[in-house]
Backbone as ProteinMPNN parsed JSONL, in Angstrom:
{"seq_chain_A": "XXXXXXXXXXXXXXXXXXXXXXXXXXXXXXXXXXXXXXXXXXXXXXXXXXXXXXXXXXXXXXXXXXXXXXXXXXXXXXXXXXXXXXXXXXXXXXXXXXXXXXXXXXXXXXXXXXXXXX", "coords_chain_A": {"N_chain_A": [[2.636, 135.694, 32.441], [1.428, 132.787, 31.464], [-0.142, 130.126, 31.858], [-1.256, 126.731, 31.211], [-3.026, 123.947, 32.152], [-0.984, 122.808, 33.491], [2.018, 121.914, 35.647], [3.477, 123.788, 38.071], [6.287, 124.872, 39.806], [7.69, 127.073, 41.924], [10.39, 128.212, 42.773], [13.077, 129.631, 44.883], [15.489, 131.46, 46.542], [15.485, 132.25, 50.252], [13.283, 134.827, 51.218], [12.671, 135.923, 48.376], [10.075, 136.259, 47.451], [8.478, 134.154, 46.594], [6.224, 132.995, 48.426], [4.752, 135.489, 48.607], [4.26, 135.798, 45.695], [2.47, 133.673, 45.288], [0.394, 134.389, 47.319], [-1.05, 136.486, 46.161], [-1.727, 135.362, 43.506], [-3.75, 133.55, 44.483], [-5.691, 135.302, 45.581], [-5.263, 136.138, 48.535], [-3.558, 138.188, 49.103], [-3.684, 141.569, 48.075], [-2.307, 143.504, 45.007], [-0.468, 146.403, 45.206], [-0.274, 147.827, 43.115], [-0.973, 147.079, 39.558], [-2.3, 144.015, 37.784], [-4.013, 140.974, 38.635], [-4.557, 138.255, 36.688], [-6.475, 135.39, 36.649], [-7.086, 132.162, 35.213], [-8.225, 133.793, 32.967], [-9.78, 135.944, 34.458], [-9.912, 138.915, 36.345], [-8.433, 138.89, 39.589], [-8.498, 140.561, 41.298], [-10.744, 142.072, 41.878], [-12.829, 140.132, 42.819], [-15.329, 138.822, 44.259], [-15.372, 137.32, 47.629], [-16.443, 134.446, 47.481], [-16.065, 134.033, 44.69], [-13.326, 134.099, 44.871], [-12.88, 132.146, 46.245], [-13.759, 129.818, 44.764], [-11.705, 130.13, 42.626], [-9.614, 129.105, 44.284], [-9.976, 126.245, 44.973], [-9.174, 125.227, 42.393], [-6.67, 125.282, 42.823], [-3.149, 123.666, 43.868], [-1.099, 123.936, 46.354], [1.715, 124.017, 48.257], [3.047, 125.213, 51.085], [6.237, 126.079, 52.493], [5.54, 125.641, 55.343], [3.794, 123.605, 54.969], [2.294, 120.332, 55.472], [1.977, 116.687, 55.465], [-0.339, 114.51, 56.585], [0.392, 112.789, 59.292], [-1.182, 110.575, 60.28], [-2.368, 109.134, 58.444], [-1.915, 107.552, 55.315], [0.357, 107.978, 52.659], [-1.05, 107.824, 50.181], [-3.448, 108.033, 51.25], [-3.298, 111.007, 51.794], [-2.751, 112.367, 49.698], [-5.403, 111.588, 48.539], [-7.255, 112.842, 50.116], [-8.238, 116.019, 49.346], [-9.34, 115.454, 47.224], [-11.505, 113.742, 47.996], [-12.712, 115.635, 49.928], [-13.612, 118.035, 48.187], [-14.638, 116.88, 45.632], [-16.73, 115.686, 43.521], [-15.779, 113.028, 42.756], [-15.7, 109.543, 42.332], [-15.026, 107.008, 44.411], [-13.273, 105.225, 42.985], [-12.309, 106.399, 40.946], [-11.037, 108.526, 42.536], [-9.188, 107.095, 43.282], [-7.513, 106.105, 41.347], [-6.722, 108.57, 40.317], [-4.997, 109.361, 42.362], [-2.955, 107.279, 41.962], [-2.212, 108.259, 39.449], [-0.943, 110.635, 40.208], [0.913, 110.116, 41.847], [2.649, 108.424, 40.531], [3.53, 110.365, 38.764], [5.124, 111.858, 40.07], [7.286, 110.13, 41.1], [6.79, 108.304, 43.067], [5.413, 106.009, 42.736], [4.208, 103.071, 44.413], [4.26, 103.521, 47.016], [2.016, 104.361, 47.92], [0.81, 103.106, 50.229], [2.153, 103.616, 52.565], [3.118, 105.432, 55.282], [3.985, 108.967, 55.812], [6.361, 109.252, 57.503], [7.532, 107.141, 56.822], [8.612, 107.303, 54.64], [9.971, 109.453, 54.6], [13.134, 111.609, 54.215]], "CA_chain_A": [[2.692, 134.528, 32.548], [0.2, 131.94, 30.979], [0.268, 128.691, 31.913], [-2.663, 126.042, 31.304], [-3.332, 122.639, 32.469], [0.488, 122.414, 33.815], [2.491, 121.616, 36.843], [4.476, 125.048, 37.987], [6.871, 124.934, 40.889], [8.073, 128.508, 42.031], [11.299, 127.964, 43.903], [13.941, 130.576, 44.961], [16.128, 131.725, 47.952], [14.5, 132.641, 51.418], [13.067, 136.21, 50.963], [12.647, 136.437, 47.143], [8.996, 136.59, 47.059], [7.602, 133.106, 46.381], [5.151, 132.969, 48.964], [3.992, 136.688, 48.152], [3.727, 135.813, 44.438], [1.437, 132.869, 45.452], [-0.715, 134.796, 47.935], [-1.259, 137.467, 45.199], [-2.186, 134.616, 42.558], [-4.954, 133.014, 45.19], [-6.368, 136.469, 46.285], [-5.131, 136.36, 49.767], [-2.944, 139.93, 49.253], [-3.997, 142.536, 46.969], [-1.4, 144.042, 44.795], [-0.451, 147.92, 45.197], [-0.478, 148.036, 41.649], [-1.043, 145.957, 38.45], [-3.26, 143.17, 37.982], [-3.671, 139.417, 38.719], [-5.814, 137.486, 36.35], [-6.548, 133.787, 36.785], [-8.271, 131.944, 34.319], [-8.783, 135.132, 32.336], [-10.427, 136.799, 35.162], [-9.098, 139.838, 37.329], [-8.702, 138.042, 40.978], [-8.538, 141.765, 42.477], [-12.142, 142.356, 41.981], [-13.424, 139.352, 42.862], [-15.794, 138.821, 45.67], [-14.823, 135.91, 48.399], [-17.256, 133.188, 46.958], [-15.308, 133.857, 43.606], [-11.983, 133.783, 45.176], [-12.891, 130.704, 46.967], [-13.724, 128.931, 43.461], [-10.755, 129.9, 42.141], [-8.619, 128.552, 45.013], [-10.247, 125.114, 44.698], [-8.315, 124.757, 41.268], [-5.019, 125.24, 43.037], [-2.654, 122.923, 44.94], [-0.145, 124.747, 46.847], [2.329, 123.609, 49.416], [4.223, 126.126, 51.647], [7.227, 125.916, 53.493], [4.946, 124.777, 56.64], [2.775, 122.496, 54.819], [2.888, 119.08, 55.924], [1.455, 115.59, 55.399], [-1.142, 114.212, 57.929], [1.23, 111.613, 59.601], [-1.995, 109.555, 60.813], [-2.678, 108.819, 57.106], [-0.979, 107.137, 54.351], [0.612, 108.696, 51.442], [-2.144, 107.88, 49.319], [-4.805, 108.834, 51.608], [-2.929, 112.179, 51.934], [-3.381, 112.826, 48.186], [-7.049, 111.392, 48.348], [-8.054, 113.741, 51.051], [-8.913, 117.109, 48.843], [-10.385, 114.811, 46.426], [-12.869, 113.512, 48.7], [-13.465, 116.91, 50.459], [-13.855, 119.11, 47.346], [-15.02, 116.669, 44.309], [-17.958, 114.682, 43.567], [-15.388, 111.947, 41.852], [-16.171, 108.252, 42.936], [-13.639, 106.312, 45.001], [-12.732, 104.434, 42.059], [-11.971, 107.562, 40.105], [-10.057, 109.018, 43.266], [-7.917, 105.826, 43.417], [-6.876, 106.153, 40.018], [-6.247, 109.827, 40.109], [-4.127, 109.239, 43.31], [-2.269, 106.418, 41.433], [-1.356, 109.108, 38.278], [-0.311, 111.706, 40.797], [2.051, 109.632, 42.713], [3.515, 108.251, 39.354], [3.926, 111.582, 38.113], [6.622, 112.68, 40.929], [8.116, 109.316, 41.032], [6.393, 107.708, 44.288], [4.465, 104.617, 42.6], [4.327, 101.987, 45.248], [4.575, 104.411, 48.286], [0.648, 104.734, 48.649], [0.288, 102.616, 51.598], [3.078, 103.914, 53.519], [2.857, 106.642, 56.273], [5.028, 109.878, 55.363], [7.3, 108.979, 58.262], [8.252, 105.91, 56.569], [9.24, 107.522, 53.204], [11.093, 110.821, 54.756], [14.37, 111.751, 54.305]], "C_chain_A": [[1.391, 133.819, 32.162], [0.737, 130.562, 31.02], [-1.285, 127.831, 32.039], [-2.418, 124.552, 31.32], [-1.651, 121.942, 32.887], [0.838, 122.351, 35.177], [3.263, 122.8, 37.102], [5.252, 125.042, 39.456], [7.709, 126.289, 40.806], [9.22, 128.392, 43.379], [12.322, 129.181, 43.729], [14.481, 130.65, 46.462], [15.074, 132.455, 48.844], [14.293, 134.227, 51.162], [12.738, 136.825, 49.585], [11.254, 136.612, 46.787], [8.095, 135.811, 46.528], [6.361, 133.208, 46.91], [4.155, 134.171, 48.651], [3.451, 136.563, 46.738], [2.649, 134.949, 44.836], [0.209, 133.374, 46.442], [-1.497, 135.623, 47.131], [-2.182, 136.584, 44.129], [-3.78, 133.971, 43.341], [-5.869, 134.056, 45.85], [-6.63, 136.649, 47.605], [-4.416, 137.399, 50.013], [-3.731, 140.309, 47.798], [-2.838, 143.158, 46.504], [-1.687, 145.513, 45.067], [-0.847, 148.377, 43.968], [-0.734, 146.86, 40.59], [-2.177, 145.115, 38.519], [-3.039, 141.938, 38.252], [-4.905, 138.767, 37.993], [-5.487, 136.178, 36.319], [-7.722, 133.482, 36.205], [-9.061, 132.889, 33.42], [-9.253, 136.14, 33.266], [-9.425, 137.517, 36.15], [-9.684, 139.244, 38.567], [-9.012, 139.577, 41.679], [-9.908, 142.454, 42.67], [-13.124, 141.362, 42.162], [-14.041, 139.269, 44.361], [-15.361, 137.505, 46.444], [-15.39, 134.708, 47.986], [-16.079, 133.004, 45.844], [-13.95, 133.517, 43.789], [-11.802, 132.442, 45.582], [-12.83, 129.53, 45.881], [-12.556, 129.009, 42.909], [-9.456, 128.992, 42.843], [-8.89, 127.128, 45.17], [-9.426, 124.561, 43.629], [-6.889, 124.921, 41.386], [-4.516, 124.396, 44.137], [-1.534, 123.639, 45.323], [0.553, 123.942, 48.175], [3.268, 124.566, 49.943], [5.236, 125.447, 52.422], [6.692, 124.753, 54.827], [4.21, 123.797, 56.462], [3.344, 121.178, 55.178], [1.67, 118.005, 55.675], [0.703, 115.194, 56.532], [-0.252, 112.854, 58.302], [0.439, 110.386, 60.135], [-2.505, 108.568, 59.455], [-1.5, 108.197, 55.814], [-0.785, 107.886, 52.934], [-0.63, 108.691, 50.496], [-3.643, 108.624, 49.789], [-4.568, 110.598, 51.855], [-3.333, 112.962, 50.271], [-4.76, 112.651, 48.091], [-7.634, 112.553, 48.985], [-8.632, 115.064, 50.373], [-9.752, 116.534, 48.072], [-11.76, 114.662, 46.854], [-13.521, 114.46, 49.293], [-14.16, 117.658, 49.112], [-13.995, 118.674, 45.865], [-16.271, 115.848, 44.317], [-17.283, 113.383, 42.745], [-15.803, 110.458, 43.009], [-14.937, 107.754, 43.58], [-12.73, 105.5, 44.206], [-11.77, 105.393, 41.502], [-10.602, 108.203, 41.098], [-8.691, 108.222, 43.389], [-6.756, 105.961, 42.238], [-6.135, 107.585, 39.827], [-4.825, 109.913, 41.164], [-2.752, 108.537, 42.648], [-1.421, 107.413, 40.511], [-0.543, 109.983, 39.027], [0.934, 111.576, 41.304], [3.011, 108.969, 41.644], [4.249, 109.387, 38.962], [5.227, 112.276, 39.089], [7.337, 111.371, 41.616], [7.789, 108.269, 42.588], [5.309, 106.644, 44.092], [5.146, 103.663, 43.708], [4.615, 102.321, 46.687], [3.052, 104.634, 48.864], [0.301, 104.304, 49.8], [1.035, 102.391, 52.806], [2.821, 105.418, 54.272], [4.136, 107.461, 55.783], [6.358, 109.556, 56.179], [8.4, 108.079, 57.726], [8.916, 106.312, 55.003], [10.07, 109.255, 53.519], [12.273, 110.616, 54.76], [15.068, 111.876, 52.91]], "O_chain_A": [[0.322, 134.288, 32.553], [1.691, 130.036, 30.447], [-2.22, 128.182, 32.758], [-1.643, 124.022, 30.523], [-1.281, 120.803, 32.601], [-0.018, 122.73, 35.976], [3.973, 122.987, 36.114], [4.455, 125.29, 40.361], [8.327, 126.587, 39.784], [8.969, 128.463, 44.582], [12.448, 129.71, 42.625], [13.991, 130.016, 47.397], [14.094, 133.076, 48.431], [15.318, 134.847, 50.879], [12.538, 138.036, 49.501], [11.11, 137.174, 45.701], [7.063, 136.259, 46.028], [5.398, 133.462, 46.187], [2.956, 133.967, 48.462], [2.369, 137.082, 46.462], [1.588, 135.564, 44.727], [-0.877, 132.802, 46.36], [-2.71, 135.552, 47.33], [-3.305, 137.017, 43.872], [-4.822, 133.987, 42.685], [-6.752, 133.68, 46.621], [-7.684, 137.106, 48.047], [-4.471, 137.77, 51.185], [-4.165, 139.635, 46.863], [-2.093, 143.5, 47.422], [-2.842, 145.928, 45.163], [-1.696, 149.254, 43.81], [-0.652, 145.697, 40.983], [-3.073, 145.437, 39.3], [-1.864, 141.58, 38.166], [-6.027, 138.712, 38.498], [-4.361, 135.789, 36.008], [-8.844, 133.97, 36.335], [-10.265, 132.8, 33.178], [-9.135, 137.301, 32.874], [-8.43, 136.997, 36.655], [-10.885, 139.06, 38.767], [-9.809, 139.621, 42.616], [-10.105, 143.298, 43.544], [-14.256, 141.586, 41.733], [-13.436, 139.563, 45.393], [-14.974, 136.586, 45.724], [-14.646, 133.748, 48.19], [-15.26, 132.089, 45.939], [-13.381, 132.746, 43.016], [-10.826, 131.729, 45.346], [-12.106, 128.539, 45.983], [-12.118, 127.908, 42.577], [-8.585, 128.38, 42.224], [-7.879, 126.564, 45.59], [-8.931, 123.452, 43.829], [-6.055, 124.788, 40.49], [-5.145, 124.286, 45.19], [-0.887, 124.027, 44.351], [-0.145, 123.329, 48.984], [4.296, 124.773, 49.3], [5.058, 124.343, 52.937], [7.123, 123.652, 55.17], [3.856, 123.063, 57.384], [4.544, 120.909, 55.204], [0.505, 118.404, 55.682], [1.163, 115.594, 57.601], [-0.282, 111.91, 57.513], [1.021, 109.341, 60.426], [-2.948, 107.426, 59.579], [-0.347, 108.604, 55.67], [-1.722, 108.297, 52.249], [-1.09, 109.775, 50.14], [-4.485, 109.315, 49.215], [-5.519, 111.352, 52.063], [-4.075, 113.904, 49.993], [-5.395, 113.557, 47.552], [-8.484, 113.214, 48.389], [-9.721, 115.332, 50.88], [-10.918, 116.93, 48.074], [-12.795, 115.151, 46.403], [-14.75, 114.413, 49.342], [-15.382, 117.797, 49.161], [-13.713, 119.432, 44.937], [-16.675, 115.397, 45.389], [-18.06, 112.68, 42.099], [-16.108, 110.507, 44.201], [-13.844, 108.167, 43.191], [-11.626, 105.126, 44.603], [-10.554, 105.215, 41.579], [-9.465, 108.354, 40.651], [-7.534, 108.614, 43.541], [-5.527, 105.921, 42.298], [-5.061, 107.667, 39.232], [-3.778, 110.445, 40.795], [-1.652, 109.079, 42.754], [-0.2, 107.495, 40.647], [0.594, 110.173, 38.595], [1.838, 112.411, 41.322], [4.21, 108.988, 41.924], [5.474, 109.378, 38.838], [6.074, 113.079, 38.696], [7.95, 111.564, 42.665], [8.695, 107.567, 43.037], [4.472, 106.364, 44.95], [6.36, 103.526, 43.852], [5.14, 101.515, 47.455], [2.847, 105.008, 50.019], [-0.472, 104.969, 50.49], [0.885, 101.565, 53.706], [2.334, 106.379, 53.674], [5.159, 106.887, 55.412], [7.42, 109.591, 55.558], [9.61, 108.1, 57.95], [9.651, 105.541, 54.386], [10.594, 109.97, 52.665], [12.705, 109.564, 55.231], [16.288, 112.022, 52.842]]}, "name": "protein", "num_of_chains": 1, "seq": "XXXXXXXXXXXXXXXXXXXXXXXXXXXXXXXXXXXXXXXXXXXXXXXXXXXXXXXXXXXXXXXXXXXXXXXXXXXXXXXXXXXXXXXXXXXXXXXXXXXXXXXXXXXXXXXXXXXXXX"}
């Protein structure tokens, strides 16, 4: 599978291997055979620093993933950008607007997760 600059959703029934696949992709599990290449590099031979750099380029939400209830939707989206990029606040605000628009949540940025749940 080759995906470049795309958003990918992995869906399937319980126990079909979604989480296992993602764990292999981010290097938290090693395959017993075969290979896993990310950005053209074999992840199974990477050291922890290299794997950490790969993980920074992924956004994943597992079933137990949750938004921080004390933050607004916009703040939740902005949090990893604030922590892991050098973007300015203006740039982050623009990215947040774009990402919320992509998923149909324009206008929800100032609401808490509980206010849109359901």
